[in-house]
Coordinates of C-alpha atoms in Angstrom, one line a residue:
M1 CA -13.7 60.3 0.2
A2 CA -10.8 62.5 -0.9
V3 CA -8.1 60.8 -3.0
D4 CA -4.7 60.9 -1.3
P5 CA -2.2 61.5 -4.1
E6 CA 0.6 59.6 -2.4
E7 CA -1.6 56.6 -1.6
L8 CA -2.9 56.6 -5.2
E9 CA 0.6 56.4 -6.6
S10 CA 1.4 53.5 -4.2
L11 CA -1.7 51.7 -5.5
V12 CA -0.8 52.4 -9.1
A13 CA 2.6 50.9 -8.5
L14 CA 0.8 47.6 -7.8
F15 CA -1.3 47.6 -11.0
D16 CA 1.1 45.2 -12.7
D17 CA 1.0 42.7 -9.8
R18 CA -0.5 39.5 -11.1
D19 CA -1.5 38.2 -7.6
S20 CA -5.3 38.1 -7.6
V21 CA -5.4 38.9 -3.9
V22 CA -3.4 42.1 -4.5
T23 CA -5.5 43.0 -7.5
E24 CA -8.7 42.6 -5.5
M25 CA -7.2 44.7 -2.6
V26 CA -6.2 47.4 -4.9
D27 CA -9.5 47.5 -6.7
N28 CA -11.4 47.6 -3.4
R29 CA -9.3 50.5 -2.2
L30 CA -9.7 52.4 -5.4
I31 CA -13.5 51.9 -5.4
S32 CA -13.7 53.2 -1.8
F33 CA -12.5 56.6 -3.0
G34 CA -15.6 56.9 -5.1
P35 CA -16.0 58.0 -8.7
Q36 CA -13.5 60.9 -8.3
V37 CA -10.7 58.4 -8.4
V38 CA -11.3 58.0 -12.2
R39 CA -10.4 61.7 -12.7
S40 CA -7.4 61.3 -10.4
L41 CA -6.2 58.3 -12.5
R42 CA -6.8 60.3 -15.7
N43 CA -4.5 63.1 -14.4
L44 CA -1.8 60.5 -13.5
S45 CA -2.2 59.0 -17.0
E46 CA -1.8 62.4 -18.7
R47 CA 1.5 63.0 -16.8
E48 CA 2.9 59.5 -17.3
T49 CA 5.6 59.4 -20.0
D50 CA 6.2 55.7 -20.0
T51 CA 3.8 54.3 -22.7
S52 CA 3.4 50.9 -21.0
K53 CA 2.5 52.4 -17.6
K54 CA 0.2 54.9 -19.2
S55 CA -1.7 52.1 -20.9
V56 CA -2.0 50.2 -17.6
I57 CA -3.4 53.2 -15.8
T58 CA -5.8 54.0 -18.6
E59 CA -7.1 50.5 -18.7
R60 CA -7.7 50.4 -14.9
A61 CA -9.4 53.8 -15.0
R62 CA -11.7 52.7 -17.9
R63 CA -12.6 49.6 -16.0
L64 CA -13.4 51.4 -12.8
N65 CA -15.4 54.0 -14.7
T66 CA -17.5 51.3 -16.3
E67 CA -18.5 50.0 -12.8
F68 CA -19.2 53.4 -11.4
K69 CA -21.3 54.5 -14.3
L70 CA -23.3 51.3 -14.4
S71 CA -24.0 51.8 -10.7
D72 CA -25.1 55.4 -11.5
L73 CA -27.5 54.0 -14.2
Q74 CA -29.0 51.6 -11.8
D75 CA -29.5 54.3 -9.2
F76 CA -30.9 56.6 -11.8
T77 CA -33.6 54.2 -13.1
S78 CA -34.5 52.8 -9.6
R79 CA -35.0 56.2 -8.0
N80 CA -37.2 57.6 -10.8
P81 CA -40.6 55.8 -11.1
G82 CA -41.9 58.4 -13.6
P83 CA -40.5 59.7 -16.9
L84 CA -36.7 59.8 -16.8
S85 CA -34.6 62.8 -17.6
L86 CA -33.2 62.2 -21.0
F87 CA -30.4 64.6 -20.4
E88 CA -29.3 62.9 -17.2
G89 CA -29.7 59.5 -18.9
S90 CA -27.7 60.6 -21.9
W91 CA -24.9 62.0 -19.6
I92 CA -24.6 58.7 -17.7
I93 CA -24.6 56.6 -20.9
S94 CA -22.1 59.0 -22.7
S95 CA -19.7 59.0 -19.7
L96 CA -20.0 55.2 -19.5
F97 CA -18.4 55.0 -22.9
D98 CA -16.0 57.9 -22.6
W99 CA -14.2 57.9 -19.3
T100 CA -12.5 61.2 -20.1
L101 CA -15.8 63.1 -20.7
Q102 CA -16.4 66.0 -18.4
R103 CA -19.9 66.9 -17.3
E104 CA -19.3 70.7 -17.5
R105 CA -18.4 70.4 -21.1
Y106 CA -21.3 68.0 -21.8
E107 CA -23.8 70.4 -20.2
E108 CA -22.4 73.3 -22.2
L109 CA -22.7 71.5 -25.5
F110 CA -26.4 70.6 -24.8
F111 CA -27.2 74.0 -23.4
R112 CA -26.2 75.6 -26.6
C113 CA -28.7 73.5 -28.5
S114 CA -31.6 73.6 -26.1
Q115 CA -31.2 77.4 -25.4
S116 CA -31.6 78.1 -29.1
Y117 CA -35.1 76.7 -29.0
L118 CA -36.1 77.9 -25.5
A119 CA -35.4 81.5 -26.6
E120 CA -38.0 81.2 -29.3
G121 CA -40.6 78.6 -28.4
S122 CA -43.8 79.7 -26.7
D123 CA -46.8 78.2 -24.9
L124 CA -48.9 80.6 -26.8
R125 CA -48.2 78.9 -30.1
T126 CA -49.8 75.7 -31.3
G127 CA -47.9 72.3 -31.2
V128 CA -47.4 72.5 -35.0
E129 CA -45.9 76.0 -34.8
N130 CA -43.5 75.1 -32.0
I131 CA -42.3 71.9 -33.7
R132 CA -41.7 73.8 -36.9
I133 CA -39.7 76.4 -35.0
L134 CA -37.7 73.5 -33.4
N135 CA -37.2 71.9 -36.8
H136 CA -35.9 75.1 -38.3
I137 CA -33.5 75.6 -35.4
F138 CA -32.4 72.0 -35.2
Y139 CA -31.9 71.3 -38.9
H140 CA -31.1 74.7 -40.4
R141 CA -29.6 76.9 -37.7
L142 CA -27.7 74.3 -35.7
K143 CA -27.4 72.2 -38.9
F144 CA -27.9 68.8 -37.4
T145 CA -27.4 66.4 -40.3
L146 CA -28.4 62.8 -40.7
Y147 CA -25.6 60.3 -41.5
D148 CA -25.0 56.6 -41.4
V149 CA -28.6 55.4 -41.7
Q150 CA -27.4 51.9 -42.0
L151 CA -25.7 52.1 -38.5
K152 CA -22.1 51.2 -39.5
D153 CA -19.9 53.9 -38.0
P154 CA -19.6 54.5 -34.2
K155 CA -18.5 58.1 -34.8
Y156 CA -22.0 59.0 -35.8
A157 CA -23.6 57.1 -32.9
F158 CA -22.3 58.6 -29.7
V159 CA -24.5 61.5 -28.4
S160 CA -21.5 63.3 -26.9
N161 CA -19.7 63.3 -30.2
V162 CA -22.8 64.3 -32.2
L163 CA -23.4 67.3 -29.8
R164 CA -20.0 68.5 -30.9
T165 CA -20.2 67.7 -34.7
H166 CA -24.0 67.9 -35.3
D167 CA -23.6 64.9 -37.6
G168 CA -25.3 61.8 -36.4
N169 CA -27.2 58.6 -37.1
P170 CA -31.0 58.4 -36.7
F171 CA -30.8 57.3 -33.1
A172 CA -28.3 59.8 -31.9
L173 CA -30.1 62.7 -33.6
A174 CA -33.5 61.5 -32.2
F175 CA -32.0 61.3 -28.7
I176 CA -30.8 64.9 -28.9
Y177 CA -34.1 66.1 -30.6
L178 CA -36.1 64.4 -27.8
M179 CA -33.9 65.8 -25.1
I180 CA -34.6 69.3 -26.4
C181 CA -38.3 68.5 -26.5
Q182 CA -38.3 67.3 -22.9
V183 CA -36.5 70.3 -21.4
S184 CA -38.7 72.6 -23.5
G185 CA -42.0 71.0 -22.3
L186 CA -43.0 69.8 -25.8
P187 CA -45.2 66.7 -25.3
V188 CA -43.4 64.4 -27.8
E189 CA -43.6 60.6 -27.1
L190 CA -42.4 57.6 -29.1
L191 CA -44.5 55.2 -31.2
C192 CA -42.4 52.1 -31.1
F193 CA -42.7 49.0 -33.3
P194 CA -40.4 46.1 -34.2
G195 CA -37.4 47.6 -36.0
G196 CA -37.9 51.3 -35.2
F197 CA -39.9 54.2 -33.8
V198 CA -41.4 57.5 -34.8
P199 CA -41.9 60.6 -32.6
A200 CA -45.5 61.5 -31.9
Y201 CA -46.8 64.9 -30.7
V202 CA -49.4 64.1 -28.0
E203 CA -52.0 66.4 -26.3
G204 CA -54.8 65.3 -24.0
G205 CA -53.8 61.7 -24.5
K206 CA -54.2 61.9 -28.2
V207 CA -51.7 61.8 -31.0
L208 CA -52.0 65.0 -33.1
F209 CA -49.3 64.3 -35.6
Y210 CA -46.0 62.4 -36.2
I211 CA -42.5 63.8 -36.9
N212 CA -40.3 62.3 -39.6
L213 CA -36.7 62.9 -38.4
Y214 CA -35.4 61.4 -41.6
R215 CA -36.8 64.3 -43.6
G216 CA -35.9 67.4 -41.6
G217 CA -38.7 66.9 -39.0
E218 CA -41.5 66.8 -41.5
L219 CA -44.9 66.6 -39.8
F220 CA -47.5 64.1 -41.0
P221 CA -50.9 63.1 -39.8
K222 CA -51.9 59.7 -38.4
D223 CA -53.5 58.5 -41.7
R224 CA -50.1 58.7 -43.4
L225 CA -48.3 56.5 -40.9
D226 CA -48.5 53.5 -43.2
T227 CA -46.9 55.5 -46.0
F228 CA -44.0 56.6 -43.7
L229 CA -43.3 53.0 -42.6
K230 CA -43.4 51.6 -46.2
A231 CA -40.9 54.4 -47.2
T232 CA -38.5 53.1 -44.5
G233 CA -38.9 49.5 -45.6
L234 CA -40.9 48.4 -42.6
K235 CA -44.2 46.5 -42.5
F236 CA -47.3 48.4 -41.3
D237 CA -48.9 46.4 -38.5
R238 CA -51.0 48.5 -36.1
S239 CA -51.2 45.7 -33.5
A240 CA -47.4 45.9 -33.1
F241 CA -47.4 49.6 -32.2
R242 CA -46.7 50.7 -28.6
R243 CA -46.8 54.3 -27.4
R244 CA -44.0 55.0 -25.0
D245 CA -42.7 58.2 -23.2
E246 CA -39.3 59.7 -23.9
S247 CA -37.5 57.3 -21.6
A248 CA -37.9 54.5 -24.2
M249 CA -35.3 56.5 -26.1
L250 CA -32.7 55.3 -23.6
T251 CA -33.4 51.6 -24.5
L252 CA -33.6 52.3 -28.3
Y253 CA -30.3 54.2 -28.2
L254 CA -28.5 51.5 -26.4
E255 CA -30.0 48.9 -28.7
S256 CA -28.6 50.8 -31.7
L257 CA -25.1 51.0 -30.1
L258 CA -25.3 47.3 -29.4
Y259 CA -26.2 46.6 -33.0
I260 CA -23.2 48.7 -34.3
H261 CA -20.6 47.2 -32.0
S262 CA -21.9 43.7 -32.5
R263 CA -21.5 44.1 -36.3
Q264 CA -17.9 45.2 -35.6
K265 CA -17.4 42.2 -33.3
D266 CA -16.3 44.5 -30.5
D267 CA -17.0 42.1 -27.7
R268 CA -15.8 44.4 -24.9
M269 CA -18.0 47.3 -25.8
S270 CA -21.0 45.0 -26.6
A271 CA -20.7 43.4 -23.2
V272 CA -20.8 46.8 -21.5
I273 CA -23.8 47.9 -23.6
D274 CA -25.6 44.6 -22.8
R275 CA -25.1 45.2 -19.1
A276 CA -26.5 48.7 -19.4
L277 CA -29.6 47.4 -21.3
N278 CA -30.3 44.8 -18.7
I279 CA -30.4 47.6 -16.1
L280 CA -33.1 49.4 -18.1
G281 CA -35.3 46.2 -18.1
P282 CA -36.3 43.5 -20.5
E283 CA -38.3 45.5 -23.0
R284 CA -36.7 45.8 -26.5
F285 CA -37.8 47.6 -29.6
L286 CA -35.4 46.8 -32.3
T287 CA -35.4 43.6 -34.2
I288 CA -32.9 44.1 -37.0
D289 CA -31.3 41.1 -38.5
E290 CA -28.2 41.0 -40.6
P291 CA -28.9 39.7 -44.2
E292 CA -27.7 36.2 -44.9

């Protein structure tokens, strides 16, 4: 439904009405316009000169955006019984947390990264050769750099921000790396275990090698997995390992965001992330506890 500018301004004039009946009526009417009402409210907010009114409009737009995007996430997961598109999932999650994010810009940022590999990767090369090409492009040409291994700073956590700066924490970088793998047809899955994960290159149902994203995409064979885990401070327990396709990255990424914002005692953001995680299902991969 198209948003009528005059009606929208009339509804905005009721934003400060404390009557719950009025608030519900206004919300229902705004929701009936569909997701495009968020952009209309953003435009109003940008033109508003009164700081107080601007804040009220922004808060309502942010709240509506949360509901629309959580609904999008629910539809996205329920309509896709097979492996999920990491790009589409990353867009929904990124726009859930940034109500001003524009899809065209997001697509452009990711396209620049993926196109760099698509121009050089080839089905005629071995998996090792293709991953080494990807690593060179990802870490050296595009200069994606690992920051904030301890997961303390949100600016290194959001994929939309990392696509712009190329500086990200392990989960944001892994998300982008796996997005490129997926659109390029590289068969990279995740080996998940309590507290973390490691990307695995799989052909014919067998793991050929693992990828160490902490060290520039270094490749290592299966018999060095215990060494890798010990280097990251995690216990080697083969029985706890679970191979998952790329879609597990959605859950891992949200878990990392929840960890960061819980540490910062950001209850509002933590509640939104928790709702998103519940949509993805009950499976969890990270069991990171704060030291006493």
